[in-house]
PDB file of C-alpha atoms in Angstrom:
ATOM      1  CA  UNK A   1      34.825  10.618 -18.625  1.00 66.00           C
ATOM      2  CA  UNK A   2      36.556   9.478 -15.448  1.00 63.00           C
ATOM      3  CA  UNK A   3      36.390  10.815 -11.914  1.00 59.00           C
ATOM      4  CA  UNK A   4      39.577  10.701  -9.879  1.00 60.00           C
ATOM      5  CA  UNK A   5      40.027  11.851  -6.320  1.00 61.00           C
ATOM      6  CA  UNK A   6      41.140  15.299  -7.458  1.00 58.00           C
ATOM      7  CA  UNK A   7      39.843  15.985 -10.933  1.00 62.00           C
ATOM      8  CA  UNK A   8      37.370  15.206 -13.672  1.00 61.00           C
ATOM      9  CA  UNK A   9      39.253  14.003 -16.744  1.00 67.00           C
ATOM     10  CA  UNK A  10      37.463  14.662 -20.026  1.00 71.00           C
ATOM     11  CA  UNK A  11      38.955  12.332 -22.609  1.00 71.00           C
ATOM     12  CA  UNK A  12      37.069  13.855 -25.536  1.00 73.00           C
ATOM     13  CA  UNK A  13      37.712  17.354 -26.779  1.00 77.00           C
ATOM     14  CA  UNK A  14      34.869  19.799 -26.890  1.00 85.00           C
ATOM     15  CA  UNK A  15      35.230  21.259 -30.365  1.00 84.00           C
ATOM     16  CA  UNK A  16      33.674  24.222 -32.111  1.00 88.00           C
ATOM     17  CA  UNK A  17      33.043  25.332 -35.658  1.00 87.00           C
ATOM     18  CA  UNK A  18      35.856  27.551 -36.961  1.00 88.00           C
ATOM     19  CA  UNK A  19      35.391  31.171 -35.920  1.00 91.00           C
ATOM     20  CA  UNK A  20      32.311  30.303 -33.871  1.00 91.00           C
ATOM     21  CA  UNK A  21      31.121  29.340 -30.407  1.00 91.00           C
ATOM     22  CA  UNK A  22      28.789  26.757 -31.962  1.00 90.00           C
ATOM     23  CA  UNK A  23      29.591  23.317 -30.513  1.00 89.00           C
ATOM     24  CA  UNK A  24      29.700  20.171 -32.575  1.00 85.00           C
ATOM     25  CA  UNK A  25      27.083  17.495 -31.844  1.00 84.00           C
ATOM     26  CA  UNK A  26      29.925  15.254 -30.630  1.00 84.00           C
ATOM     27  CA  UNK A  27      30.914  17.930 -28.103  1.00 85.00           C
ATOM     28  CA  UNK A  28      27.343  18.205 -26.865  1.00 84.00           C
ATOM     29  CA  UNK A  29      27.279  14.443 -26.237  1.00 85.00           C
ATOM     30  CA  UNK A  30      30.618  14.615 -24.399  1.00 85.00           C
ATOM     31  CA  UNK A  31      29.188  17.283 -22.094  1.00 91.00           C
ATOM     32  CA  UNK A  32      26.347  14.930 -21.243  1.00 90.00           C
ATOM     33  CA  UNK A  33      28.915  12.616 -19.623  1.00 88.00           C
ATOM     34  CA  UNK A  34      30.604  15.495 -17.803  1.00 89.00           C
ATOM     35  CA  UNK A  35      27.248  16.653 -16.426  1.00 92.00           C
ATOM     36  CA  UNK A  36      26.433  13.119 -15.221  1.00 91.00           C
ATOM     37  CA  UNK A  37      29.712  12.898 -13.316  1.00 87.00           C
ATOM     38  CA  UNK A  38      29.257  16.391 -11.883  1.00 89.00           C
ATOM     39  CA  UNK A  39      25.698  15.688 -10.711  1.00 90.00           C
ATOM     40  CA  UNK A  40      26.779  12.419  -9.070  1.00 89.00           C
ATOM     41  CA  UNK A  41      29.733  14.065  -7.293  1.00 83.00           C
ATOM     42  CA  UNK A  42      28.295  16.869  -5.234  1.00 81.00           C
ATOM     43  CA  UNK A  43      31.568  18.464  -4.175  1.00 81.00           C
ATOM     44  CA  UNK A  44      33.429  18.505  -7.507  1.00 83.00           C
ATOM     45  CA  UNK A  45      34.050  21.914  -9.028  1.00 86.00           C
ATOM     46  CA  UNK A  46      35.051  22.461 -12.628  1.00 88.00           C
ATOM     47  CA  UNK A  47      36.901  25.198 -14.449  1.00 88.00           C
ATOM     48  CA  UNK A  48      36.038  25.313 -18.148  1.00 90.00           C
ATOM     49  CA  UNK A  49      38.954  26.653 -20.184  1.00 89.00           C
ATOM     50  CA  UNK A  50      38.273  28.189 -23.583  1.00 90.00           C
ATOM     51  CA  UNK A  51      40.839  28.662 -26.328  1.00 90.00           C
ATOM     52  CA  UNK A  52      40.819  29.921 -29.889  1.00 89.00           C
ATOM     53  CA  UNK A  53      42.809  29.001 -32.949  1.00 88.00           C
ATOM     54  CA  UNK A  54      45.376  31.200 -34.645  1.00 86.00           C
ATOM     55  CA  UNK A  55      43.556  33.885 -36.627  1.00 87.00           C
ATOM     56  CA  UNK A  56      40.354  33.798 -34.544  1.00 89.00           C
ATOM     57  CA  UNK A  57      39.241  36.654 -32.296  1.00 87.00           C
ATOM     58  CA  UNK A  58      40.570  36.158 -28.776  1.00 87.00           C
ATOM     59  CA  UNK A  59      37.134  36.965 -27.315  1.00 91.00           C
ATOM     60  CA  UNK A  60      35.975  33.718 -28.879  1.00 93.00           C
ATOM     61  CA  UNK A  61      37.887  31.778 -26.219  1.00 93.00           C
ATOM     62  CA  UNK A  62      35.714  33.262 -23.462  1.00 94.00           C
ATOM     63  CA  UNK A  63      32.532  32.802 -25.522  1.00 95.00           C
ATOM     64  CA  UNK A  64      33.363  29.125 -25.995  1.00 93.00           C
ATOM     65  CA  UNK A  65      34.085  28.570 -22.303  1.00 94.00           C
ATOM     66  CA  UNK A  66      30.821  30.301 -21.371  1.00 95.00           C
ATOM     67  CA  UNK A  67      28.893  28.217 -23.932  1.00 95.00           C
ATOM     68  CA  UNK A  68      30.185  25.028 -22.312  1.00 94.00           C
ATOM     69  CA  UNK A  69      29.351  26.340 -18.830  1.00 95.00           C
ATOM     70  CA  UNK A  70      25.792  27.182 -19.893  1.00 96.00           C
ATOM     71  CA  UNK A  71      25.341  23.731 -21.431  1.00 94.00           C
ATOM     72  CA  UNK A  72      26.433  22.110 -18.173  1.00 95.00           C
ATOM     73  CA  UNK A  73      24.026  24.288 -16.177  1.00 96.00           C
ATOM     74  CA  UNK A  74      21.224  23.349 -18.587  1.00 96.00           C
ATOM     75  CA  UNK A  75      22.077  19.696 -17.923  1.00 94.00           C
ATOM     76  CA  UNK A  76      21.620  20.142 -14.172  1.00 94.00           C
ATOM     77  CA  UNK A  77      25.078  21.092 -12.860  1.00 94.00           C
ATOM     78  CA  UNK A  78      24.772  23.840 -10.230  1.00 94.00           C
ATOM     79  CA  UNK A  79      26.294  27.079 -11.534  1.00 95.00           C
ATOM     80  CA  UNK A  80      28.194  27.740  -8.290  1.00 94.00           C
ATOM     81  CA  UNK A  81      30.361  24.677  -9.001  1.00 93.00           C
ATOM     82  CA  UNK A  82      31.494  25.983 -12.401  1.00 94.00           C
ATOM     83  CA  UNK A  83      33.845  28.670 -13.661  1.00 93.00           C
ATOM     84  CA  UNK A  84      34.635  29.684 -17.224  1.00 94.00           C
ATOM     85  CA  UNK A  85      37.888  31.279 -18.353  1.00 91.00           C
ATOM     86  CA  UNK A  86      39.055  32.256 -21.833  1.00 91.00           C
ATOM     87  CA  UNK A  87      42.736  32.250 -22.686  1.00 88.00           C
ATOM     88  CA  UNK A  88      42.791  33.378 -26.302  1.00 81.00           C
ATOM     89  CA  UNK A  89      45.262  31.906 -28.737  1.00 78.00           C
ATOM     90  CA  UNK A  90      48.545  31.054 -27.005  1.00 65.00           C
ATOM     91  CA  UNK A  91      51.768  32.118 -28.723  1.00 59.00           C
ATOM     92  CA  UNK A  92      53.126  29.390 -30.946  1.00 51.00           C
ATOM     93  CA  UNK A  93      49.709  27.838 -31.577  1.00 47.00           C
ATOM     94  CA  UNK A  94      49.620  28.762 -35.261  1.00 46.00           C
ATOM     95  CA  UNK A  95      47.600  26.197 -37.109  1.00 43.00           C
ATOM     96  CA  UNK A  96      47.223  24.087 -33.989  1.00 42.00           C
ATOM     97  CA  UNK A  97      44.240  23.406 -31.838  1.00 43.00           C
ATOM     98  CA  UNK A  98      44.692  26.606 -29.830  1.00 41.00           C
ATOM     99  CA  UNK A  99      45.618  24.841 -26.613  1.00 42.00           C
ATOM    100  CA  UNK A 100      48.790  25.955 -24.954  1.00 43.00           C
ATOM    101  CA  UNK A 101      50.749  24.474 -22.132  1.00 40.00           C
ATOM    102  CA  UNK A 102      49.857  27.326 -19.814  1.00 43.00           C
ATOM    103  CA  UNK A 103      46.608  28.742 -18.601  1.00 49.00           C
ATOM    104  CA  UNK A 104      44.186  27.403 -16.068  1.00 53.00           C
ATOM    105  CA  UNK A 105      41.443  29.154 -14.197  1.00 59.00           C
ATOM    106  CA  UNK A 106      43.651  29.577 -11.167  1.00 53.00           C
ATOM    107  CA  UNK A 107      42.455  30.487  -7.722  1.00 49.00           C
ATOM    108  CA  UNK A 108      39.830  28.739  -5.699  1.00 43.00           C
ATOM    109  CA  UNK A 109      36.673  27.577  -7.444  1.00 41.00           C
TER     110      UNK A 109
END
């Protein structure tokens, strides 16, 4: 985890079990670091982007983003500084990790 003047950079991926919004234990530990940075930086806002893999229900992307948001709130990050957005499975992501080059929560946080 690193805090720059404009963004929080999460160097670890938050991963989920296939077809599920259940986070891996590694992902839960990574969120601990994100929450620490967020609590120490009172003005930082974060948009959590959720994606799914090819063949998974697109609603899963939103469920995953919301799961991450709720974990951050449980770790002491004020909810008003967080947004969650699901982007489904981008075209061309077959067999990949489900992350596309487009997306983003957009708008003001």
